[in-house]
JSON list of C-alpha atoms in Angstrom, two decimals:
[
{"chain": "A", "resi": 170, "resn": "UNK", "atom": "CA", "xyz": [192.25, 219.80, -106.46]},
{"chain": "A", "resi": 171, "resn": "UNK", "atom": "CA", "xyz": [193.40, 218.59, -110.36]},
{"chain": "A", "resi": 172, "resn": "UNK", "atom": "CA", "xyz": [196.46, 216.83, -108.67]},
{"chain": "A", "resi": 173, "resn": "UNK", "atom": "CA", "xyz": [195.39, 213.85, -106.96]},
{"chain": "A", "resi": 174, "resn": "UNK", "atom": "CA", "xyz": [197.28, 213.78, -103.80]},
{"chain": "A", "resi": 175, "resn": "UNK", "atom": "CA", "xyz": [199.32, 210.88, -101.62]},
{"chain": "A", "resi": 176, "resn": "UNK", "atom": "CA", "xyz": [198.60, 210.33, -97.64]},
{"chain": "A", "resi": 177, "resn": "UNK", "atom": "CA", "xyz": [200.58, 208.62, -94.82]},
{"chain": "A", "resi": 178, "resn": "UNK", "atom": "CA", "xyz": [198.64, 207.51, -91.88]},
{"chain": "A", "resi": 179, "resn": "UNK", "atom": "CA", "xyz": [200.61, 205.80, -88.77]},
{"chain": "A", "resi": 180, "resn": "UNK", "atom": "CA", "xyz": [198.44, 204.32, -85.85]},
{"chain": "A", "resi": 181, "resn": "UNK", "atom": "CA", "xyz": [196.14, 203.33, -88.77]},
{"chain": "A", "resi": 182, "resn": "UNK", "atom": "CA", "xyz": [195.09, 200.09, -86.43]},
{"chain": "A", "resi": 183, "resn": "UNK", "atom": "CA", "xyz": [193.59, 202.78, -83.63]},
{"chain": "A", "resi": 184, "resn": "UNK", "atom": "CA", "xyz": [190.39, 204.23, -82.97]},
{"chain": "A", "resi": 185, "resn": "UNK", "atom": "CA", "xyz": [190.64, 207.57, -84.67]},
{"chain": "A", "resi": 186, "resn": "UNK", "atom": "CA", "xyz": [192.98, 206.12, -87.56]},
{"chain": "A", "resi": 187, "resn": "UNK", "atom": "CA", "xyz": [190.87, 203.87, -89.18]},
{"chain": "A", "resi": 188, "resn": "UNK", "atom": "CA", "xyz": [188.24, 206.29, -89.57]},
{"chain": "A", "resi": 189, "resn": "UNK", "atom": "CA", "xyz": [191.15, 208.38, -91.20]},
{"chain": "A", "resi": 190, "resn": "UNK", "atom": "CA", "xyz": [191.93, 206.06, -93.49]},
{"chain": "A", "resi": 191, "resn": "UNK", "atom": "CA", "xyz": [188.81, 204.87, -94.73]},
{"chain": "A", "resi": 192, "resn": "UNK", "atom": "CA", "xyz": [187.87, 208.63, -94.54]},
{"chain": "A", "resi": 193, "resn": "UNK", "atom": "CA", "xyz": [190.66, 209.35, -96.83]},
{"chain": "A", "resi": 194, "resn": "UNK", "atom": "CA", "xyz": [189.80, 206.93, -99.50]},
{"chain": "A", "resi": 195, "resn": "UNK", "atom": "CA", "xyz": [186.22, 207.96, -99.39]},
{"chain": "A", "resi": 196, "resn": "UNK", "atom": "CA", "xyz": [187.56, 211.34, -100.40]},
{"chain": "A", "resi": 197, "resn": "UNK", "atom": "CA", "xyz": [188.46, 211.53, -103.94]},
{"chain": "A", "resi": 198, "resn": "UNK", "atom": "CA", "xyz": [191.42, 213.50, -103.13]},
{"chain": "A", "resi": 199, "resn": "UNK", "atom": "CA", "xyz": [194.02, 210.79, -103.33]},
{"chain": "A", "resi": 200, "resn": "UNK", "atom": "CA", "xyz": [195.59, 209.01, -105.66]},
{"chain": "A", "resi": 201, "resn": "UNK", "atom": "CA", "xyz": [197.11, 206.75, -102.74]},
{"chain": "A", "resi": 202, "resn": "UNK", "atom": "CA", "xyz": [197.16, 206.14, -99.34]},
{"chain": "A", "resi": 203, "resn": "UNK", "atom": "CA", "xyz": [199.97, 204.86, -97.26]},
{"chain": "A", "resi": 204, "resn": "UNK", "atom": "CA", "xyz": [199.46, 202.80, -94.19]},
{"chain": "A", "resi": 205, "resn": "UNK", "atom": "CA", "xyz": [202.76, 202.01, -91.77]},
{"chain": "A", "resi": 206, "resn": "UNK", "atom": "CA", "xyz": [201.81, 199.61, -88.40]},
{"chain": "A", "resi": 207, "resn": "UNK", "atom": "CA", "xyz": [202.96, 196.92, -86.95]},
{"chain": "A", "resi": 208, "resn": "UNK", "atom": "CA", "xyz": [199.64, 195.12, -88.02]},
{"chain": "A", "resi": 209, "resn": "UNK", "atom": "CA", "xyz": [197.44, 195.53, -91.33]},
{"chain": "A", "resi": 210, "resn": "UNK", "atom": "CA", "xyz": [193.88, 197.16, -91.08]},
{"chain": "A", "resi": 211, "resn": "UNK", "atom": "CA", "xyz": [190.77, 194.23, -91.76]},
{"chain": "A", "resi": 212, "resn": "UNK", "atom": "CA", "xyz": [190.60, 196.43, -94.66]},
{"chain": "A", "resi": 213, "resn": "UNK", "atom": "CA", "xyz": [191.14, 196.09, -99.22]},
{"chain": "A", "resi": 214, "resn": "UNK", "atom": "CA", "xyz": [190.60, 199.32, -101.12]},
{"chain": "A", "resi": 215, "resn": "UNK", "atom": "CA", "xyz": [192.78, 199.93, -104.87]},
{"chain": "A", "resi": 216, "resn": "UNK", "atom": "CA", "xyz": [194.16, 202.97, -103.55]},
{"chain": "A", "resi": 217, "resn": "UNK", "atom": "CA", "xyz": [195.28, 202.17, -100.00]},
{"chain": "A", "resi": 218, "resn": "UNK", "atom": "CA", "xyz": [199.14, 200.27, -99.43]},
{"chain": "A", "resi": 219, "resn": "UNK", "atom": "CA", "xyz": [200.15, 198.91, -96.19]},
{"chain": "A", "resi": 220, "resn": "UNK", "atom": "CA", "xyz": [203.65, 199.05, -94.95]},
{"chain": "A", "resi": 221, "resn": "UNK", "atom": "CA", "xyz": [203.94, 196.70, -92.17]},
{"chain": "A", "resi": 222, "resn": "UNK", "atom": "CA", "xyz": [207.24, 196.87, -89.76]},
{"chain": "A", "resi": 223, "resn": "UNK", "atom": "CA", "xyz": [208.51, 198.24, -86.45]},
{"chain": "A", "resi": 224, "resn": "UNK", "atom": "CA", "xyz": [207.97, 202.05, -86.20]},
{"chain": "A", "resi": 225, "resn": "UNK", "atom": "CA", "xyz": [212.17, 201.57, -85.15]},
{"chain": "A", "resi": 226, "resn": "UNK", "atom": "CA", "xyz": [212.50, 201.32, -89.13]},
{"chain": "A", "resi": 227, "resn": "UNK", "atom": "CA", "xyz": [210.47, 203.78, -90.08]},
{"chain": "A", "resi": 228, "resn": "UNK", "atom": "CA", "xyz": [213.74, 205.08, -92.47]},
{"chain": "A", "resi": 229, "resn": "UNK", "atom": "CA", "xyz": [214.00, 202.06, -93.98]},
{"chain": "A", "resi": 230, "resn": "UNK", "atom": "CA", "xyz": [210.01, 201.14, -94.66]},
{"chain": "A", "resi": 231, "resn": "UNK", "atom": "CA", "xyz": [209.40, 204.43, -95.66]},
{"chain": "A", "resi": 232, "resn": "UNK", "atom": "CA", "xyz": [212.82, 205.33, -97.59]},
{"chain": "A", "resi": 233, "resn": "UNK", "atom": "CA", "xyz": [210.85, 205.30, -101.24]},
{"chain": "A", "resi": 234, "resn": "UNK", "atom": "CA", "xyz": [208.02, 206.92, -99.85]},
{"chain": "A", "resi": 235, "resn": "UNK", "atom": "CA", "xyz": [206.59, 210.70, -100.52]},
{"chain": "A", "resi": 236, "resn": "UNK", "atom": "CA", "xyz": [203.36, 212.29, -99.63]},
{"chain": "A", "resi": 237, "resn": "UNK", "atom": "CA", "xyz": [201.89, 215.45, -99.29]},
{"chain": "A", "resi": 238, "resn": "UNK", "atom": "CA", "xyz": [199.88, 214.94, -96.04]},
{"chain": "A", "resi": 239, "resn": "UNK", "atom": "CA", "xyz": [200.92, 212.66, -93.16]},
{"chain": "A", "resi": 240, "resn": "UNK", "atom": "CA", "xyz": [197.98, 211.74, -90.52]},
{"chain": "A", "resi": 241, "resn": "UNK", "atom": "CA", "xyz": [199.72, 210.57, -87.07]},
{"chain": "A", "resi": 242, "resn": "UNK", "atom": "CA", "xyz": [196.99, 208.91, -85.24]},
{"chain": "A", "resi": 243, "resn": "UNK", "atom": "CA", "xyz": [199.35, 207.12, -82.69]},
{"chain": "A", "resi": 244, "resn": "UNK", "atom": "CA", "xyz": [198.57, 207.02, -78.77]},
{"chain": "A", "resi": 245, "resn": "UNK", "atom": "CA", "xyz": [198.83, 204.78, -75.74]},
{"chain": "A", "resi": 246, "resn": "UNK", "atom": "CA", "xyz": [198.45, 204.78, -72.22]},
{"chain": "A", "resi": 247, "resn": "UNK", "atom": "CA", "xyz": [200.94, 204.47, -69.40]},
{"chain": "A", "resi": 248, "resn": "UNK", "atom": "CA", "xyz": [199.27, 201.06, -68.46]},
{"chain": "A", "resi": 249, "resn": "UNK", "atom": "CA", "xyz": [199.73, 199.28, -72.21]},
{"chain": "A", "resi": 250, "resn": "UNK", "atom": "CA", "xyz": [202.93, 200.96, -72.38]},
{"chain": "A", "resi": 251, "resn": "UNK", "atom": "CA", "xyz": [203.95, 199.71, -68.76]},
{"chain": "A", "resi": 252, "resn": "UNK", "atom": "CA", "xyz": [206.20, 202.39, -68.23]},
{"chain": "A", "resi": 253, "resn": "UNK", "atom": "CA", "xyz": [206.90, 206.16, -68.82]},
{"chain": "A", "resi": 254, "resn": "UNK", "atom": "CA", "xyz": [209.58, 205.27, -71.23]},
{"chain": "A", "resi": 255, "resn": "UNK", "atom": "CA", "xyz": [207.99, 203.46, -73.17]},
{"chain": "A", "resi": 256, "resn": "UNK", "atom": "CA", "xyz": [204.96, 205.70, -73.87]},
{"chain": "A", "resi": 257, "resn": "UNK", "atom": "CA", "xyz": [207.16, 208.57, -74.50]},
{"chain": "A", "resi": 258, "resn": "UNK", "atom": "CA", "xyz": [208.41, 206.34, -76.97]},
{"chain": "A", "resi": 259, "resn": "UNK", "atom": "CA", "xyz": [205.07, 206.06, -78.78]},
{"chain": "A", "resi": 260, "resn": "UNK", "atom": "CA", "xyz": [203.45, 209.25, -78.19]},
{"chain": "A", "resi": 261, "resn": "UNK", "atom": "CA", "xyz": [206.48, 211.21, -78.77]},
{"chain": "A", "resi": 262, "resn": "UNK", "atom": "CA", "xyz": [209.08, 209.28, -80.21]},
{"chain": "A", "resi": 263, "resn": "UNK", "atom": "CA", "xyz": [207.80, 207.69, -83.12]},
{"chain": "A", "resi": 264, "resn": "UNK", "atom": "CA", "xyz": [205.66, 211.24, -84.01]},
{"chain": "A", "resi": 265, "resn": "UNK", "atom": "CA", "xyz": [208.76, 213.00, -83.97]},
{"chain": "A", "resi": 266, "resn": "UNK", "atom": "CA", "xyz": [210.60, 210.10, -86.37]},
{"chain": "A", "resi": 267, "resn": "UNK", "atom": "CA", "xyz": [208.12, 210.35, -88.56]},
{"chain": "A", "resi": 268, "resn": "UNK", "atom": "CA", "xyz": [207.28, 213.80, -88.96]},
{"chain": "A", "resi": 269, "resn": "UNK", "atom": "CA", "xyz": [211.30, 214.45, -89.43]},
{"chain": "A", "resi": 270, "resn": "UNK", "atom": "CA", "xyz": [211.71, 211.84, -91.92]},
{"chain": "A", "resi": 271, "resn": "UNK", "atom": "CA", "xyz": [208.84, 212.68, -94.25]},
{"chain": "A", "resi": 272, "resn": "UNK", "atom": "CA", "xyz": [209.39, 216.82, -94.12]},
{"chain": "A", "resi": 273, "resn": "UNK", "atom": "CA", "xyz": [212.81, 215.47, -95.58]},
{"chain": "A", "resi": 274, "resn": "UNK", "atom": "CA", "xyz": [210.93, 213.28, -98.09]},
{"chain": "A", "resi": 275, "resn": "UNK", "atom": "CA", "xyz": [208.70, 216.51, -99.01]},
{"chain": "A", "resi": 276, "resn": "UNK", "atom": "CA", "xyz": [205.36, 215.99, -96.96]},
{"chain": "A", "resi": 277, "resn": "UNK", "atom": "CA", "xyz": [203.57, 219.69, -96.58]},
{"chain": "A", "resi": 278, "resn": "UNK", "atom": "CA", "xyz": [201.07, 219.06, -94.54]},
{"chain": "A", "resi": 279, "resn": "UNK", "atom": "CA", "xyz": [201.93, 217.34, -90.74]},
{"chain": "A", "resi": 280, "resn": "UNK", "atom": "CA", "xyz": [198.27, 216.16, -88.89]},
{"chain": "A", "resi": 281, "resn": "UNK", "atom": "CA", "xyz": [198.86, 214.79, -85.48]},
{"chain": "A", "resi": 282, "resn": "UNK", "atom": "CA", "xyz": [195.89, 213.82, -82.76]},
{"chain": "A", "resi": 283, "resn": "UNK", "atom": "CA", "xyz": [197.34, 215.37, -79.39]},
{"chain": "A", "resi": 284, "resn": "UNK", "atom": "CA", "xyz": [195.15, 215.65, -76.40]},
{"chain": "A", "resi": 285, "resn": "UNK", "atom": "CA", "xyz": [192.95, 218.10, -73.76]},
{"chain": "A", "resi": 286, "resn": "UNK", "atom": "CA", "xyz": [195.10, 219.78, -71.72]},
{"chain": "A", "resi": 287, "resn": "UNK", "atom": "CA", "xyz": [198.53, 219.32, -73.98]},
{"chain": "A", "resi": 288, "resn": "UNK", "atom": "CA", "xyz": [201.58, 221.53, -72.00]},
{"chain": "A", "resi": 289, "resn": "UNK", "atom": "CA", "xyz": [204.93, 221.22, -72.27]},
{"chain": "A", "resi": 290, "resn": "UNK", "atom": "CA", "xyz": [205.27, 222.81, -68.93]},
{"chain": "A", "resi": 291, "resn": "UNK", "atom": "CA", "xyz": [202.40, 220.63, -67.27]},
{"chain": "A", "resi": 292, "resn": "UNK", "atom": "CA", "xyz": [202.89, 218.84, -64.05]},
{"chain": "A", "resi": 293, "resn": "UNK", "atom": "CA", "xyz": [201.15, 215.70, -65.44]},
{"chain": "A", "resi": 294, "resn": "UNK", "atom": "CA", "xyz": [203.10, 213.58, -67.41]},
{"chain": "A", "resi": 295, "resn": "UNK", "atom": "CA", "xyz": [200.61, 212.57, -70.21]},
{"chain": "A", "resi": 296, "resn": "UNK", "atom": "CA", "xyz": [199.86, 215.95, -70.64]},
{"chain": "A", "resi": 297, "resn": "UNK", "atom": "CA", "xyz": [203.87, 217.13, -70.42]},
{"chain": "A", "resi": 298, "resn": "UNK", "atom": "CA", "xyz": [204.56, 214.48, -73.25]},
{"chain": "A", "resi": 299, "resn": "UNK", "atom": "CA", "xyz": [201.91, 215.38, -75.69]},
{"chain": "A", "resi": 300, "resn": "UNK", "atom": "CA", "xyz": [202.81, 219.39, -75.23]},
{"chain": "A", "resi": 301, "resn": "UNK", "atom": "CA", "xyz": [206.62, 218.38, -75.76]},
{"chain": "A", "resi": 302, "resn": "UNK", "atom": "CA", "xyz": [205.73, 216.88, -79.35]},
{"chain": "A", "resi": 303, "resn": "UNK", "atom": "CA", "xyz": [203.32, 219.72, -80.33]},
{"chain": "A", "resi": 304, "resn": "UNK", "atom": "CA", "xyz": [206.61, 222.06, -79.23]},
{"chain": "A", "resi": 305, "resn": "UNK", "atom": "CA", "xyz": [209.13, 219.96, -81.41]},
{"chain": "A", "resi": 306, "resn": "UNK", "atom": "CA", "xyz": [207.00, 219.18, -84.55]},
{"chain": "A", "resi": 307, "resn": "UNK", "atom": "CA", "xyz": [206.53, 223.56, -84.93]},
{"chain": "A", "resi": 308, "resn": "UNK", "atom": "CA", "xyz": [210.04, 223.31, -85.41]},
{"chain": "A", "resi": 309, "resn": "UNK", "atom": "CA", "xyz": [210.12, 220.98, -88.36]},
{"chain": "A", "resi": 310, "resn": "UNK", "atom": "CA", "xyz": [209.21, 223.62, -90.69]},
{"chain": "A", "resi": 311, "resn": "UNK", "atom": "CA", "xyz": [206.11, 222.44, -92.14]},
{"chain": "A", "resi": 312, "resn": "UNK", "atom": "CA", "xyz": [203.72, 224.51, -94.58]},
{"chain": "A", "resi": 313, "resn": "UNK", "atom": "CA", "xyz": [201.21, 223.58, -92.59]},
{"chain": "A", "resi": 314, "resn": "UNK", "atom": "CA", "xyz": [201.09, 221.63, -89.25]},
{"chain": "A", "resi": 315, "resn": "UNK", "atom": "CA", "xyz": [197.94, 220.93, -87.88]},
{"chain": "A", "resi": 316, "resn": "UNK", "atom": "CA", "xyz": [197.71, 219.58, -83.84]},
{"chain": "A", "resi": 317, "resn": "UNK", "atom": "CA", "xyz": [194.04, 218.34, -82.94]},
{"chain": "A", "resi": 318, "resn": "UNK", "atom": "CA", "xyz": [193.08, 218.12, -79.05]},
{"chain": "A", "resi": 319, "resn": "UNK", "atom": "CA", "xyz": [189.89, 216.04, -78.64]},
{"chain": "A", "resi": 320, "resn": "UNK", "atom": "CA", "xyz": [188.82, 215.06, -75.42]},
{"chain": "A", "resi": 321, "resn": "UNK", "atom": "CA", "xyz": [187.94, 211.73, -74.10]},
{"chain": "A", "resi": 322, "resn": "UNK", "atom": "CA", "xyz": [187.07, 209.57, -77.57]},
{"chain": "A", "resi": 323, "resn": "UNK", "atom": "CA", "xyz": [184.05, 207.56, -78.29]},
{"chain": "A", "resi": 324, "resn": "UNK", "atom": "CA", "xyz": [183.85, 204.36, -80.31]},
{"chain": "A", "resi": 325, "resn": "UNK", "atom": "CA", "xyz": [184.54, 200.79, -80.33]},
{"chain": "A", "resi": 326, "resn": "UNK", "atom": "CA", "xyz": [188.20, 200.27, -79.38]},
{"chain": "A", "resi": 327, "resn": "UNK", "atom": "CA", "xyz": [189.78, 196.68, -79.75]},
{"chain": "A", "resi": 328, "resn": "UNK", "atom": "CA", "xyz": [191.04, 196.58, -76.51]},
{"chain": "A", "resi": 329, "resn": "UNK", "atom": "CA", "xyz": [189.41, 197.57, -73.56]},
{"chain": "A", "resi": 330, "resn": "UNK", "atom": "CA", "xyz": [190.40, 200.81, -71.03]},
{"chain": "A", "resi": 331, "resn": "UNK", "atom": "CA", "xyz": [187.95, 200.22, -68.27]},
{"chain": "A", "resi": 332, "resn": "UNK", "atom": "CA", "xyz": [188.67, 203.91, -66.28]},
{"chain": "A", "resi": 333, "resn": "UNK", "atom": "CA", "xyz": [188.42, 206.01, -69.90]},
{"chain": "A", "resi": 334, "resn": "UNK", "atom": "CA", "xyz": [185.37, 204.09, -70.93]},
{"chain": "A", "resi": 335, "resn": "UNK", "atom": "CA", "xyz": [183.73, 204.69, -67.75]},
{"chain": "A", "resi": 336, "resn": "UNK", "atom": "CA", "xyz": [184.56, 208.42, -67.96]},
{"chain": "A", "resi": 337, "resn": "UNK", "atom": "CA", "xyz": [183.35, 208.46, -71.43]},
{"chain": "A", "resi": 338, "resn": "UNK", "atom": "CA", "xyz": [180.13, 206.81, -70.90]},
{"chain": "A", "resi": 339, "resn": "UNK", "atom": "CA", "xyz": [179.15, 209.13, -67.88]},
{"chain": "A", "resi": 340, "resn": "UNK", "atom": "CA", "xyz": [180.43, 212.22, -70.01]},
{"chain": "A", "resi": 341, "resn": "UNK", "atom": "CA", "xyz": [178.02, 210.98, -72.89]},
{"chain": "A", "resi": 342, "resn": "UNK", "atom": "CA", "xyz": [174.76, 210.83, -70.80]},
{"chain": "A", "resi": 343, "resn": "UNK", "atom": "CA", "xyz": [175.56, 214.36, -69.53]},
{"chain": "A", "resi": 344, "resn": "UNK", "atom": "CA", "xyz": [176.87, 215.54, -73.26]},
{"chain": "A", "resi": 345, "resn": "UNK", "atom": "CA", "xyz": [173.36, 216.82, -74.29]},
{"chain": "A", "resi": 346, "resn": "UNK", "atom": "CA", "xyz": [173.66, 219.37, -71.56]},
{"chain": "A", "resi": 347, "resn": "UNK", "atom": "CA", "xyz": [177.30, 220.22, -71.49]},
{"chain": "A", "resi": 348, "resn": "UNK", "atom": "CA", "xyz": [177.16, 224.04, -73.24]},
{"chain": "A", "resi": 349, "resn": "UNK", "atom": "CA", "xyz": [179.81, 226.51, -73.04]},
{"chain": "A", "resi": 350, "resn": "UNK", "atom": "CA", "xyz": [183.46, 225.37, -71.26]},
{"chain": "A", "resi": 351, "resn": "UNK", "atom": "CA", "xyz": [182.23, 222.11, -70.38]},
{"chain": "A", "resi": 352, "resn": "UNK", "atom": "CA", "xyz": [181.51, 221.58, -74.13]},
{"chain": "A", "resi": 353, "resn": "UNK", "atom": "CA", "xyz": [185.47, 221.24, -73.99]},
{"chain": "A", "resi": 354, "resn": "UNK", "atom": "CA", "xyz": [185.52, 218.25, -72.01]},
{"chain": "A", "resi": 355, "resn": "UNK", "atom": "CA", "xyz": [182.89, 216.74, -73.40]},
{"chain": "A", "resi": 356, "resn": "UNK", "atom": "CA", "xyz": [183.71, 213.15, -74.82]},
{"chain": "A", "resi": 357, "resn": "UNK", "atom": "CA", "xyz": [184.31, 213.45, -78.69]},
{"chain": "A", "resi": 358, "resn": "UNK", "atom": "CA", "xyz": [183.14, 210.51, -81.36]},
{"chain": "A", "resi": 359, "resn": "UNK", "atom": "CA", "xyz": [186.52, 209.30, -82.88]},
{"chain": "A", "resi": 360, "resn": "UNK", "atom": "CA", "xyz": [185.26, 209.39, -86.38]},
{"chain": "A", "resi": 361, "resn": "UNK", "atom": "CA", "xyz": [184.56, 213.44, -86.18]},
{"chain": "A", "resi": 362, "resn": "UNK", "atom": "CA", "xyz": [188.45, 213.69, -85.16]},
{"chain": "A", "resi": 363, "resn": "UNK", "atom": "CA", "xyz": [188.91, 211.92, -87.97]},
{"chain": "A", "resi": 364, "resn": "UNK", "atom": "CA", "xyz": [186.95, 214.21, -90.34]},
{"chain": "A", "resi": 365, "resn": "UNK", "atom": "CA", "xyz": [188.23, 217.37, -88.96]},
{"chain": "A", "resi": 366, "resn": "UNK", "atom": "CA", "xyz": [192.06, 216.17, -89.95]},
{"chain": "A", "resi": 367, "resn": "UNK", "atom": "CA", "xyz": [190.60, 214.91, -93.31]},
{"chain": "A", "resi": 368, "resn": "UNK", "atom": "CA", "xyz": [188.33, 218.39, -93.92]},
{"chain": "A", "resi": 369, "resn": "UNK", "atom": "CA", "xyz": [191.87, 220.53, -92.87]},
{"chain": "A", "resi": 370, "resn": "UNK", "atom": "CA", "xyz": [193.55, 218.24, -95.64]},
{"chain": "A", "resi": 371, "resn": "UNK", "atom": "CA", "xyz": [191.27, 219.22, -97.60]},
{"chain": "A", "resi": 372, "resn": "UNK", "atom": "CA", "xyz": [191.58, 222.60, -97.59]},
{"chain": "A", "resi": 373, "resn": "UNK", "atom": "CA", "xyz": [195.19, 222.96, -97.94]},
{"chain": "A", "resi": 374, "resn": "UNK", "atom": "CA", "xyz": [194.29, 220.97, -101.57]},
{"chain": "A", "resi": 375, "resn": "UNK", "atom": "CA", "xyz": [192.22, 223.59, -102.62]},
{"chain": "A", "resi": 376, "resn": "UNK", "atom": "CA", "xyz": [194.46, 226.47, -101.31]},
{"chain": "A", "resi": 377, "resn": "UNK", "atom": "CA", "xyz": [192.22, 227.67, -98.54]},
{"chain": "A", "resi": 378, "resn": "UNK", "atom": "CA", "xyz": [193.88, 226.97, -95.57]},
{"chain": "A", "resi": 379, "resn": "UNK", "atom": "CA", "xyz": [195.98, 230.27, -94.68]},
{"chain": "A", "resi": 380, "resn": "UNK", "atom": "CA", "xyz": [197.12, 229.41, -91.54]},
{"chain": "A", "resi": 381, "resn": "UNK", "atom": "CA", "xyz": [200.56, 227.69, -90.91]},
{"chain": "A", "resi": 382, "resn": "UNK", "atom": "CA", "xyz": [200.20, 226.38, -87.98]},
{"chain": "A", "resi": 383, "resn": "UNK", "atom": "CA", "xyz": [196.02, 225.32, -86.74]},
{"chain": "A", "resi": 384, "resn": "UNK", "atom": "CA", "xyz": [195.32, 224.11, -83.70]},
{"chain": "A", "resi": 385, "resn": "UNK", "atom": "CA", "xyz": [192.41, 222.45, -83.13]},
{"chain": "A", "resi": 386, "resn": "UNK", "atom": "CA", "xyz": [190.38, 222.35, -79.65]},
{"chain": "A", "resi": 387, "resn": "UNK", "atom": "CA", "xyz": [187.68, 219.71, -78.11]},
{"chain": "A", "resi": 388, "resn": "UNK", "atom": "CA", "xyz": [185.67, 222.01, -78.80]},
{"chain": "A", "resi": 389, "resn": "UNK", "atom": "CA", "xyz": [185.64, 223.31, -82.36]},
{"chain": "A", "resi": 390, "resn": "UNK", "atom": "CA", "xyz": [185.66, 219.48, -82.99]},
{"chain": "A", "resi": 391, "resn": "UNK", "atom": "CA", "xyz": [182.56, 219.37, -81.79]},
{"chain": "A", "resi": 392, "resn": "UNK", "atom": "CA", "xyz": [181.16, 222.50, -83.47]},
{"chain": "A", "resi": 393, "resn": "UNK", "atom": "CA", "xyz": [182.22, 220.55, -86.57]},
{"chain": "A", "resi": 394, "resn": "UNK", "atom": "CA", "xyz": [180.28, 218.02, -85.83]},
{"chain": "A", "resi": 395, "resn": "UNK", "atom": "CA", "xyz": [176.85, 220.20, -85.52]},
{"chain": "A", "resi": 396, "resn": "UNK", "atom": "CA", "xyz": [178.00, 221.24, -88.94]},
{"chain": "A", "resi": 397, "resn": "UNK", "atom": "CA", "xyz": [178.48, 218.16, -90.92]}
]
């Protein structure tokens, strides 16, 4: 890794993309890296620029603007979002902006947090939209695309989602017995996500990563946890 490398993370603000970012400049592996929100992270490092605009202008705010590795960390509910649209717009939409804009800007590497259960063919919605952007962003024609499908996520979220935190905080008493296929569903601590897209980064750098396309399961998050 002699050339020092430039990231783009968008949903920076969220639980898994702060850990990115901070992850990222922890690293050593960058020379910069690139924030675009709507808000700026609580956050002042040398190395780390924040873009801050609509997602909508994403050509404009990010016309001068080439990376190697982009980190897409961006996801809603239906209830924030208040209607289907409007999350497609965010977990789909923007992605799919993004990814397009920077593959024509030069990025290599595409990182995206999906979710369990991801099907373009599923009769659930959520699920539906999050299989429809894995489907699209294969088609970009990255080097290297890498789609990440953690569970429910632990950590300390700004806003509150009553249901998911309930889910996750049942899921995390019964997480030191969950073994096998139920390791799959077993809530996931939003910094590991974070260090399994930083770790795959980190491979491509050093010209280990083989595989085009990696996806990424609950699981094998969680197996990467165990190991680091």
């Amino acid at each position: 890794m002699n050339k020092k490398r430039v990231a783009l993370v968008i949903g920076a603000t969220g639980l898994v993309g702060g850990h990115c970012v901070r992850q990222l400049l922890d690293s050593g592996a960058y020379d910069e890296v690139v924030t675009l929100g709507r808000r700026k992270l609580n956050l002042a490092h040398s190395l780390l620029r924040q873009i801050v605009g609509e997602l909508d202008e994403a050509h404009a705010l990010l016309a001068d603007c080439t990376v190697d590795d982009v980190f897409c960390c961006l996801g809603t509910t239906i209830k924030k979002a208040k209607s289907k649209s409007a999350f497609r717009k965010v977990d789909y939409d923007y992605p799919l902006l993004v990814a397009s804009l920077m593959r024509e800007h030069g990025a290599e590497h595409f990182c995206v947090v999906s979710a369990l259960g991801a099907n373009s063919n599923s009769y659930f919605f959520y699920n539906r939209v999050k299989g429809e952007l894995e489907r699209d962003l294969k088609k970009l024609s990255y080097p290297y695309l890498t789609i990440v499908r953690p569970s429910l996520l632990l950590g300390d979220r700004e806003e509150v989602r009553v249901a998911e935190s309930m889910s996750a905080a049942v899921g995390n008493i019964l997480k030191p017995i969950m073994k096998g296929v139920l390791q799959e569903v077993s809530p996931v601590e939003a910094r590991r996500v974070a260090g399994v897209m930083v770790a795959e980064a980190m491979d491509i750098a050093k010209g280990i990563r083989y595989q085009n396309i990696r996806v990424i399961k609950s699981a094998q998050i969680q197996e990467f946890s165990k190991a680091n």
